[in-house]
XYZ file of C-alpha atoms in Angstrom:
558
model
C 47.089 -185.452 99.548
C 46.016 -185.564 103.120
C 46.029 -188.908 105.344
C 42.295 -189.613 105.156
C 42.671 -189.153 101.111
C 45.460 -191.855 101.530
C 43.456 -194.345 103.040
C 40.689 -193.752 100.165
C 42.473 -194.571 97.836
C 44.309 -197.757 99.676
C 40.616 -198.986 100.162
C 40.033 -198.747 96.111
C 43.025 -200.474 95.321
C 42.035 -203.089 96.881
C 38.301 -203.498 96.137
C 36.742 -202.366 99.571
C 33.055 -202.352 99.344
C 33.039 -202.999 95.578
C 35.152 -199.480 95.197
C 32.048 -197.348 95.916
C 33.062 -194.497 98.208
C 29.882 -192.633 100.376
C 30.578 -190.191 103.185
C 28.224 -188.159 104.908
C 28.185 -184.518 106.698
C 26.137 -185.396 109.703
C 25.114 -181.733 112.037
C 22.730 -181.982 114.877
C 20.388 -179.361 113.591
C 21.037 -176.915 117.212
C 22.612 -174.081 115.704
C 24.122 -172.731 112.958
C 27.328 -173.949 110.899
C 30.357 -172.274 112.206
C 33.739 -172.278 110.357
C 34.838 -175.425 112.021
C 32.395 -177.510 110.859
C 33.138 -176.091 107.304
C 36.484 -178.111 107.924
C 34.780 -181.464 107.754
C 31.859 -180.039 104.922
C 35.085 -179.973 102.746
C 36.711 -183.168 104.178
C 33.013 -184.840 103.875
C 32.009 -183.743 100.217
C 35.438 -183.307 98.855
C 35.950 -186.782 99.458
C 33.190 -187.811 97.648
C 33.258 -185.368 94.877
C 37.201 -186.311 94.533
C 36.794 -190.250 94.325
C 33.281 -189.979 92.385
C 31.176 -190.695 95.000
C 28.640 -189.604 96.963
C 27.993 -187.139 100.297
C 24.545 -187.595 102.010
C 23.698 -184.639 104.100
C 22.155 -186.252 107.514
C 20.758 -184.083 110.419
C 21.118 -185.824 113.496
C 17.774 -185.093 115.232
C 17.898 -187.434 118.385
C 17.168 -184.282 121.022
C 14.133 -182.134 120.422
C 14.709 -180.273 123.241
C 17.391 -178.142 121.271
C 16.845 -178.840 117.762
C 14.626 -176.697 115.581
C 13.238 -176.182 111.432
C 15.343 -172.999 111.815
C 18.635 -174.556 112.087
C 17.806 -177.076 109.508
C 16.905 -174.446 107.280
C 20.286 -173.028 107.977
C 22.451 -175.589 107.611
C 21.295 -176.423 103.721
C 21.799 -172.399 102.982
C 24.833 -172.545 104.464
C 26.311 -175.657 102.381
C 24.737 -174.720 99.254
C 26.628 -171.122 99.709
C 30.066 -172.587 100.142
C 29.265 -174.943 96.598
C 28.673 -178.171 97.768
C 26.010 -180.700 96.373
C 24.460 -183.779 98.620
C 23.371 -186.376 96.998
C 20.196 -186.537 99.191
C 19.026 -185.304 102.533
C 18.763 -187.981 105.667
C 17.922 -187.453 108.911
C 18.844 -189.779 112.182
C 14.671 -189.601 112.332
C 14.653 -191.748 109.403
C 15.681 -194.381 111.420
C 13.851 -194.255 114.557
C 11.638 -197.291 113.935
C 14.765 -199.140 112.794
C 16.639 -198.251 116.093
C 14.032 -198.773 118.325
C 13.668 -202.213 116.748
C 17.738 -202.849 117.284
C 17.344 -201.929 120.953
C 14.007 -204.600 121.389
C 16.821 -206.637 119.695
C 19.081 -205.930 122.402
C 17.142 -206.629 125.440
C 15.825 -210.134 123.899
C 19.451 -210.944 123.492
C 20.672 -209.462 126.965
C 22.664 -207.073 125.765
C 20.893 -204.089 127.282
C 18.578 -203.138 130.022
C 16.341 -200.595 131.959
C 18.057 -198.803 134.602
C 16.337 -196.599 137.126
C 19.510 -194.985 138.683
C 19.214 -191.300 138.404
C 22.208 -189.416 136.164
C 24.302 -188.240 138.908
C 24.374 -192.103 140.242
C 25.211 -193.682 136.908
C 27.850 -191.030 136.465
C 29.513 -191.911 140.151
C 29.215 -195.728 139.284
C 31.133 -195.882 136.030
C 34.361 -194.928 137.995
C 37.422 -193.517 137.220
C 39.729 -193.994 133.921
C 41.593 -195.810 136.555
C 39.328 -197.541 138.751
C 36.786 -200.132 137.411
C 32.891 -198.835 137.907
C 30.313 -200.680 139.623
C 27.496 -202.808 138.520
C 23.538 -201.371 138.168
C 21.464 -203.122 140.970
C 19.291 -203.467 137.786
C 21.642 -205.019 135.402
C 20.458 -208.491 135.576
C 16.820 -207.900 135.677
C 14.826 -210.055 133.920
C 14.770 -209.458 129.885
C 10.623 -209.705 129.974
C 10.832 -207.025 133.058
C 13.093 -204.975 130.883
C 10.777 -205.657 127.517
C 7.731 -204.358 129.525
C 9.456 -201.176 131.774
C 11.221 -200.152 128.039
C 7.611 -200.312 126.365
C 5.983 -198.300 129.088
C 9.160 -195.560 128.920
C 7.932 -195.615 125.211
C 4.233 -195.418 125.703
C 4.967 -191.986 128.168
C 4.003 -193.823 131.258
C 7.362 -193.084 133.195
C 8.976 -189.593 134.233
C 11.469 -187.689 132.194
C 14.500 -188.895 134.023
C 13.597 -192.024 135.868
C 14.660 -194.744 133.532
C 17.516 -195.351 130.732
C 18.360 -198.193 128.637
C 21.712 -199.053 129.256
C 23.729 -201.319 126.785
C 25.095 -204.679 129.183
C 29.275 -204.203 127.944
C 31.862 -204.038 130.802
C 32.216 -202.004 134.006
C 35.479 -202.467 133.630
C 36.656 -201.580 130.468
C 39.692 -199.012 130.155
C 37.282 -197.511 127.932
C 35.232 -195.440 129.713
C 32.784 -195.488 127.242
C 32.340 -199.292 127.334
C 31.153 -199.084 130.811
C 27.230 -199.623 129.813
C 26.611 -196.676 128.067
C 23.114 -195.290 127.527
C 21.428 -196.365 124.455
C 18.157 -194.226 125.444
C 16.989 -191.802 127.471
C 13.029 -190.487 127.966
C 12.067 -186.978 125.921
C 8.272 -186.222 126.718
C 8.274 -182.151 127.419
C 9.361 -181.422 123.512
C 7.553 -182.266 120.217
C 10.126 -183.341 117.855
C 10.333 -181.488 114.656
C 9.656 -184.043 112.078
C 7.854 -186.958 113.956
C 6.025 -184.670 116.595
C 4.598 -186.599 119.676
C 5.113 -190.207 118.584
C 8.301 -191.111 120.894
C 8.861 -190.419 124.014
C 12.433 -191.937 124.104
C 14.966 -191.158 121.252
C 18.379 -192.774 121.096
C 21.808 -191.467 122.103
C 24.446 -190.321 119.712
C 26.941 -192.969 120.221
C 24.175 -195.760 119.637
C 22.354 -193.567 116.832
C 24.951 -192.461 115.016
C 26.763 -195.849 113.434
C 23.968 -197.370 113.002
C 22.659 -194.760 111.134
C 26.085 -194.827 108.842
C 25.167 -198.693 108.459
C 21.786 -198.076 107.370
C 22.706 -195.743 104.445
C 25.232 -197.737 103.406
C 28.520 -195.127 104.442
C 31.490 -196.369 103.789
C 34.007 -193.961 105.654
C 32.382 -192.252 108.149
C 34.619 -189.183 108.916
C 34.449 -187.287 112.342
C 37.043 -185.219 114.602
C 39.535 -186.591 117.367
C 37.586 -186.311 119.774
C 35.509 -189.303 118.487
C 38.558 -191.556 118.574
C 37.524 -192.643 122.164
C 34.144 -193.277 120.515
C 34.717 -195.584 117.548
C 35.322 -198.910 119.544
C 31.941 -198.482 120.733
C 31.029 -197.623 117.058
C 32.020 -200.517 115.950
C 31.063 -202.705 118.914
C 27.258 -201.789 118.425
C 27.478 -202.519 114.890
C 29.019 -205.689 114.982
C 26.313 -206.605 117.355
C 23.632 -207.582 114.145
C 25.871 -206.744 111.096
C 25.977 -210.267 110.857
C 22.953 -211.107 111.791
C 19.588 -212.946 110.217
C 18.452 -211.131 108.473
C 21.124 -208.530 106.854
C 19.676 -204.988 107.825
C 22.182 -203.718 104.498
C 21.441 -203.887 100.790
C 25.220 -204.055 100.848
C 25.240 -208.028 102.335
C 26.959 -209.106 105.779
C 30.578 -208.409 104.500
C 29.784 -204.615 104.344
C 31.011 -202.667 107.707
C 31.077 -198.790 108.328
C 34.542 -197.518 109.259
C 34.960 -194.411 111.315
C 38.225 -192.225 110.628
C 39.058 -189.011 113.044
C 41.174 -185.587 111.581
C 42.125 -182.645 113.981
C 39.121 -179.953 114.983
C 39.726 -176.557 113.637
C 40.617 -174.068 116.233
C 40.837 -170.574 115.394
C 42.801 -167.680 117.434
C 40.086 -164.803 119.085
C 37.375 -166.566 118.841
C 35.336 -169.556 120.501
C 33.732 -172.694 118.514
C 31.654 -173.918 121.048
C 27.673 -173.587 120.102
C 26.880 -173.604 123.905
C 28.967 -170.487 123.868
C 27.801 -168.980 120.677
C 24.081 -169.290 121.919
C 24.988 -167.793 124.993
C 26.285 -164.767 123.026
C 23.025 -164.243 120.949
C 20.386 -165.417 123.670
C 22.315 -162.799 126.346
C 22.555 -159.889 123.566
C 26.361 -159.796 123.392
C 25.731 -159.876 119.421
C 23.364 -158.960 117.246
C 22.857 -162.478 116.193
C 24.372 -165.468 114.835
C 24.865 -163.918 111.847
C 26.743 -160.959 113.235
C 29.697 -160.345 111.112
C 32.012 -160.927 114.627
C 30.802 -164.639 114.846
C 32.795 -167.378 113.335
C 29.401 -168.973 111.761
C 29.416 -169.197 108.123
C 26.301 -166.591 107.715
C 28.209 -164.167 110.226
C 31.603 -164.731 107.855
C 29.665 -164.281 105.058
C 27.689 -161.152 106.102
C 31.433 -159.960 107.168
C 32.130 -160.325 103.572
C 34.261 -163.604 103.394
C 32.796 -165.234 100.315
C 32.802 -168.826 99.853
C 36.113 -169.081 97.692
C 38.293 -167.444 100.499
C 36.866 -169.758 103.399
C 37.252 -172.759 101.224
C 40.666 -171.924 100.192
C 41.693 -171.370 104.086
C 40.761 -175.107 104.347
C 43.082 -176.148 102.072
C 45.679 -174.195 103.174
C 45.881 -175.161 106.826
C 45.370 -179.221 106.219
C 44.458 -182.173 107.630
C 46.422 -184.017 110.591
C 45.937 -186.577 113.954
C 47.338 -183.438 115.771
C 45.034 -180.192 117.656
C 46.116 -177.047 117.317
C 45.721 -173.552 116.927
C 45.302 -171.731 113.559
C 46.153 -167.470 113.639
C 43.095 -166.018 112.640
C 45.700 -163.803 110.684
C 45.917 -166.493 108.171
C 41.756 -166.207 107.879
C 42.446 -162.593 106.507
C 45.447 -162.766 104.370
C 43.097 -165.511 102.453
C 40.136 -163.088 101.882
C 42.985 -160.069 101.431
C 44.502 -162.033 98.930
C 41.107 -162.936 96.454
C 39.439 -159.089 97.338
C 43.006 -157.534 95.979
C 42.502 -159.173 92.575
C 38.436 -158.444 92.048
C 37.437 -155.625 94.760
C 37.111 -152.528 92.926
C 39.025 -148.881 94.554
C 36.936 -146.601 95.773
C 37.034 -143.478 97.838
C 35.404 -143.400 101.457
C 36.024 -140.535 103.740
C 35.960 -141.590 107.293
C 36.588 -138.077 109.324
C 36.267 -135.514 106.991
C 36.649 -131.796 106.005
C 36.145 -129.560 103.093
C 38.820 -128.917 100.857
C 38.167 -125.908 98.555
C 40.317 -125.126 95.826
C 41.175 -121.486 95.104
C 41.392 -121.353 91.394
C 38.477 -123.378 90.530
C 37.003 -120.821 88.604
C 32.982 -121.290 88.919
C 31.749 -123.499 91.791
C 28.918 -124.160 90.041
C 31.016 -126.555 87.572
C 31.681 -129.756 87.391
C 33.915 -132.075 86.061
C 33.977 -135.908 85.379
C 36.779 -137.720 86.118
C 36.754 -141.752 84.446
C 38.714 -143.568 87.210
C 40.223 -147.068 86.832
C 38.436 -149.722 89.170
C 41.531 -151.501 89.822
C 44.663 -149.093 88.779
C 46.548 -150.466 85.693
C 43.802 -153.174 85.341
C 41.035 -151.635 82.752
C 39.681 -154.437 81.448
C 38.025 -154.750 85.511
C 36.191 -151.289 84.540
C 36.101 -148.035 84.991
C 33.346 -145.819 86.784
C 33.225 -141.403 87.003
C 33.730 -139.707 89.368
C 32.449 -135.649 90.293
C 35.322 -133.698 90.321
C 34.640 -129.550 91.324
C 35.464 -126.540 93.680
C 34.557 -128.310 97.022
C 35.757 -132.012 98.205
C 35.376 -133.927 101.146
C 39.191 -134.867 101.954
C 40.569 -137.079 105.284
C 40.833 -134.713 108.505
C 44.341 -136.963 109.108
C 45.968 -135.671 105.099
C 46.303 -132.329 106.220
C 48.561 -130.704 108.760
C 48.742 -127.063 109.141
C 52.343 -127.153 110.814
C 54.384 -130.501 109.549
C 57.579 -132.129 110.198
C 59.543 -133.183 107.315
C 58.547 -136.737 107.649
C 54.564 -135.503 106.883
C 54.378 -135.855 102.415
C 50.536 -135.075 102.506
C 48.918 -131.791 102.557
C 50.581 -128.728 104.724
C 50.468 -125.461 103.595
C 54.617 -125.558 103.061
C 55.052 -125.712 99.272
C 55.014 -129.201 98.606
C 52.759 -131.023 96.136
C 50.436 -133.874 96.715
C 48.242 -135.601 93.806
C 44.274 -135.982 94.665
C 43.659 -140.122 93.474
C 42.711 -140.026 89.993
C 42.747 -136.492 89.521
C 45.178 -133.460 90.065
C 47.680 -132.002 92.025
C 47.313 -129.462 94.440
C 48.785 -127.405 97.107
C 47.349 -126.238 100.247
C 47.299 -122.510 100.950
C 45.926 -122.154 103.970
C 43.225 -123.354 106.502
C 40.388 -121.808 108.692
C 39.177 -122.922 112.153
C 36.492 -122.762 114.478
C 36.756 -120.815 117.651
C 37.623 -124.025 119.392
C 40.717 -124.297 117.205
C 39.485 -127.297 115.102
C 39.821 -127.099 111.473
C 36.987 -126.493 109.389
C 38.198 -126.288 105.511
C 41.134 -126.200 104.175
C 41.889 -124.282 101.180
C 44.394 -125.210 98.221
C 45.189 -124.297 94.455
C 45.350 -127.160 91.882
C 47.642 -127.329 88.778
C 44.731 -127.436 85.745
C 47.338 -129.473 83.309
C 48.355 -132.236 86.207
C 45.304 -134.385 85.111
C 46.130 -138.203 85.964
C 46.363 -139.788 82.837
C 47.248 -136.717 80.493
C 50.879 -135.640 79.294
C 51.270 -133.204 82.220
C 49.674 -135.958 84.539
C 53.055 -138.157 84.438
C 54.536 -135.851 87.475
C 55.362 -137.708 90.774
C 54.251 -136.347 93.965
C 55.353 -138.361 97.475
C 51.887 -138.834 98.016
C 48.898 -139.220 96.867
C 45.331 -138.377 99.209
C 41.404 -139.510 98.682
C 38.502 -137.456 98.007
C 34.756 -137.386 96.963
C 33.449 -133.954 95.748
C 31.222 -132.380 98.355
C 27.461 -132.387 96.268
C 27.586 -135.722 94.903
C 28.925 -137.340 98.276
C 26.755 -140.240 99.257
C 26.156 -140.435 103.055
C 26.633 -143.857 104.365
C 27.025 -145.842 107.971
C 30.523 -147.704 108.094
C 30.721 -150.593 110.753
C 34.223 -151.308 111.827
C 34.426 -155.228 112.756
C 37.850 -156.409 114.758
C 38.305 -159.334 116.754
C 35.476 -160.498 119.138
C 37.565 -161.556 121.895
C 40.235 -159.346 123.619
C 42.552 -162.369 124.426
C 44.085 -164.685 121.784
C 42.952 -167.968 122.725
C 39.173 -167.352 125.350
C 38.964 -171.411 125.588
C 42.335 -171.454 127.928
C 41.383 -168.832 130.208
C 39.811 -169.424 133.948
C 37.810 -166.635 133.464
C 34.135 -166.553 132.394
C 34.774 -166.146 128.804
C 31.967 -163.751 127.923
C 34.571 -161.132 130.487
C 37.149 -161.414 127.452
C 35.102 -160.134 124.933
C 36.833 -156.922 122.777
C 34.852 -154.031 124.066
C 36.119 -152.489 120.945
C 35.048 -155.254 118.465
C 32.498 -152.865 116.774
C 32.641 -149.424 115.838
C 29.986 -147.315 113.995
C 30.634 -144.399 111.767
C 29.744 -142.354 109.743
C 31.378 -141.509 106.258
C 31.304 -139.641 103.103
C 31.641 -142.227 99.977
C 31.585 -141.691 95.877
C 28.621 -141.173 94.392
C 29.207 -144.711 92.443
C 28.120 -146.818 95.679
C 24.873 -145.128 95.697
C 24.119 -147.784 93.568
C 25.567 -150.848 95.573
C 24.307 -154.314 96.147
C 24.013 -156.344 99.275
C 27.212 -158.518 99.400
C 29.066 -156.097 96.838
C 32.615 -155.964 97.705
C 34.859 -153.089 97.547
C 38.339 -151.482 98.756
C 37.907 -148.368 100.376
C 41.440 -146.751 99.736
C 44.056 -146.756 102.811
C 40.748 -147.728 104.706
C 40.445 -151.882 104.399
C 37.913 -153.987 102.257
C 33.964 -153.757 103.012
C 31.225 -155.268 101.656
C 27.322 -153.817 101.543
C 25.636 -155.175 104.869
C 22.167 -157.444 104.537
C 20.634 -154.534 106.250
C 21.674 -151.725 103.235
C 19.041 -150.016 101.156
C 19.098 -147.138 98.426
C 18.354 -144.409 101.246
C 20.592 -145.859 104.124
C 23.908 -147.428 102.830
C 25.708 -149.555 105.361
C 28.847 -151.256 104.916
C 30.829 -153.423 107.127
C 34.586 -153.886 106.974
C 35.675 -157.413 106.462
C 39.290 -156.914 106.905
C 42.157 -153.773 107.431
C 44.408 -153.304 104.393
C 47.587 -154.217 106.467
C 48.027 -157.582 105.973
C 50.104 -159.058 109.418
C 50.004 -162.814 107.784
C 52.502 -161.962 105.164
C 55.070 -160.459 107.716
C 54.910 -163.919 109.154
């Protein structure tokens, strides 16, 4: 049981809010999810599915100038993939009327006004965390003069930039946010996605946001730490009319919203900033936000994380009042440890070269081999495999001259078992005039079948193969870490100079003829290679497959 889970269940004992528990999952629709916001998708609706109640899904939609359809679009995909269910769909929009209404509220009362200081002079006037600001020349203007100048920044008759409203709290509050913060600010240059041209001034998060928890009736409004500095405020605005004539809440005047903050999730190699991110896809440096490299949930899942693994990594790092930073190592060993138990074993040659065996007595033959999916697991399936004359093996399993310390193939005597099939023992090997190795040449023992009587011999190793004719051609993308440096927020450098030059590598390979038939998001084990999964891009003709993670698991060492 995490903290925030603690005070849940504190506020049911004692009858808070008639027992009824609503959250909400509240993204400004400017981007795509990344993995740290899946942190507070399962804090959000785990909550509510946990305590039987329910999680509204609210896009906070105050800025047209960044927000899109496309993002909104995204953002329900992306929740519905990792299993959650909203109870219904909001959006700060919703509300606009409502707020603007508030903030004619405010003015009549004198609690806010129209400022015509430009940014960088409202920004030197607040002062220092240690120094109390200074006063607008225009905080006591009349409230009619501020009723009329906020109407006209409403009706579009004033510049983008030359008038706020300003809430009238206290220059010189410790809080820096206390020191008349900015209730509104003048959008005319962008259409807004859902109400098109009919404001021209849309409200500020901090003023926006709890209101819009009030409104909906939330009951513990969940954010990250970096909010903590915030929820004074949050609760200053609300407490402002909560109690007012009449009750804006179906839930009566005793109802509040109460704001609770857990640690951001911070992963090793990687940045969760969306200013960064879109700086990455707008500048080319990926192929996209959902390149597998990119920490959003459709790049993870294109990598071939599936929800489980992702959601399970949640639960496994926690919930706390304390930042920190989480080894992307621990990331892997979670999708390692679900692909292990379900990814079927297959053969993919990387860097290959022919193998011909000897006494295969007609080339022309063939021979099908049944091979276990998942060795010593046959109720996971089996599938054939083409066994003959001529197989594609790994340029690295063969060594014509080898120390004692090499077990695979080396024309030397020894014995080494081909997966699934029989042993062999290499002969020989012939080369191109540059020296390189061209096919290798071996005889195989005809009564070493794996799985027959004779098949029970040991050999110190064991190689991977596909045979030559029924190889499937197919483009491998090896994914690694997309920054060179293990934590890109902390350096002085331009953080788009730390990327991994070698976070992407494209190859070509030789796979079993079983994957001709793959799926997009089919997962698989490619022996001694890592696990992949079938790319978005993969068809029949042109199979593509993208590793999600290296078979060497680091996470367990630690």
């Amino acid at each position: 049981m995490n903290f925030i889970e603690e005070i849940v269940e504190k506020d049911l004992q004692e009858g808070k809010n008639d027992k009824r528990i609503q959250t909400r999952f509240p993204p400004e629709p400017n981007g795509y999810l990344h993995i740290g916001h899946v942190k507070a998708i399962c804090m959000d609706f785990g909550i509510a599915e946990k305590y039987n109640g329910v999680c509204n899904l609210r896009f906070d939609d105050t800025n047209p100038v960044k927000e899109d359809v496309e993002y909104v679009d995204s953002i329900t995909n992306d929740i519905a993939w990792l299993g959650f269910k909203w109870g219904k769909i909001f959006y700060a929009s919703d509300y606009f009327d409502q707020l603007y209404e508030l903030a004619i509220r405010f003015i009549k009362e004198g609690k806010a006004y129209v400022d015509e200081q430009s940014a960088e002079q409202i920004a030197e006037q607040k002062g220092t965390p240690t120094e109390a600001g200074q006063n607008s020349p225009f905080r006591d203007r009349p409230i009619e003069e501020n009723l009329r100048l906020f109407q006209a920044m409403q009706n579009g008759e004033i510049e983008d930039g030359k008038m706020v409203l300003r809430a009238k709290i206290d220059m010189s509050n410790p809080n820096m946010h206390f020191r008349d913060p900015i209730m509104y600010r003048i959008i005319t240059t962008h259409a807004h996605h859902r109400t098109g041209r009919k404001w021209n001034v849309y409200p500020m998060y901090d003023f926006a946001h709890g209101q819009s928890d009030y409104f909906e009736g939330v009951t513990h409004s969940i954010c990250t730490l970096e909010f903590v500095v915030h929820r004074p405020l949050y609760d200053w605005f609300i407490d402002q009319f909560a109690d007012a004539e009449p009750c804006l809440s179906p839930w009566g005047k005793g109802y509040r919203p109460h704001q609770y903050e857990f640690n951001r999730l911070n992963i090793t190699y990687t940045v969760m900033s969306k200013r960064k991110m879109l700086q990455l896809v707008k500048e080319g440096l990926v192929a996209g936000w959902d390149d597998p490299r990119m920490p959003t949930v459709c790049g993870l899942r294109r990598r071939g994380y599936t929800a489980q693994s992702i959601r399970s990594f949640i639960d496994k790092i926690g919930y706390t009042k304390v930042e920190g930073m989480i080894d992307l190592g621990l990331l892997e060993h979670t999708i390692r440890e679900e692909l292990k138990e379900t990814a079927p074993r297959v053969c993919a040659i990387f860097d290959p070269v022919k193998l011909v065996i000897t006494n295969w007595d007609n080339a022309a033959d063939r021979e099908t081999i049944v091979a276990e999916n998942i060795d010593g697991k046959p109720e996971l399936g089996t599938r054939p495999m083409t066994f003959g004359k001529e197989l594609w093996i790994e340029r690295a399993d063969f060594q014509e001259e080898a120390d004692k310390n090499f077990y695979r193939l080396s024309p030397m005597g020894r014995e080494v078992r081909l997966k699934s099939a029989y042993i062999i023992q290499a002969i020989g090997c012939e080369k191109d005039k540059d020296g390189n190795i061209t096919t290798v040449y071996a005889t195989y023992d005809p009564n070493s079948k794996s799985g027959t009587e004779g098949g029970n011999r040991k050999t110190k190793a064991t190689i991977n193969w596909v045979e030559v004719n029924t190889a499937v051609d197919a483009e491998v993308r090896l994914y690694d870490r997309l920054f060179a440096v293990e934590n890109p927020s902390a350096e002085e450098r331009d953080f788009r100079e730390l990327l991994n030059p070698d976070s992407l590598k494209v190859i070509s390979a030789k796979v079993e003829a079983s994957l001709a038939n793959a799926k997009k998001q089919d997962h698989f084990q490619f022996l001694k290679q890592g696990y992949f999964v079938v790319d978005d891009d993969s068809t029949p003709e042109h199979l593509i497959f993208n590793r999600t993670v290296s078979q060497k698991d680091n996470w367990q060492k630690k």
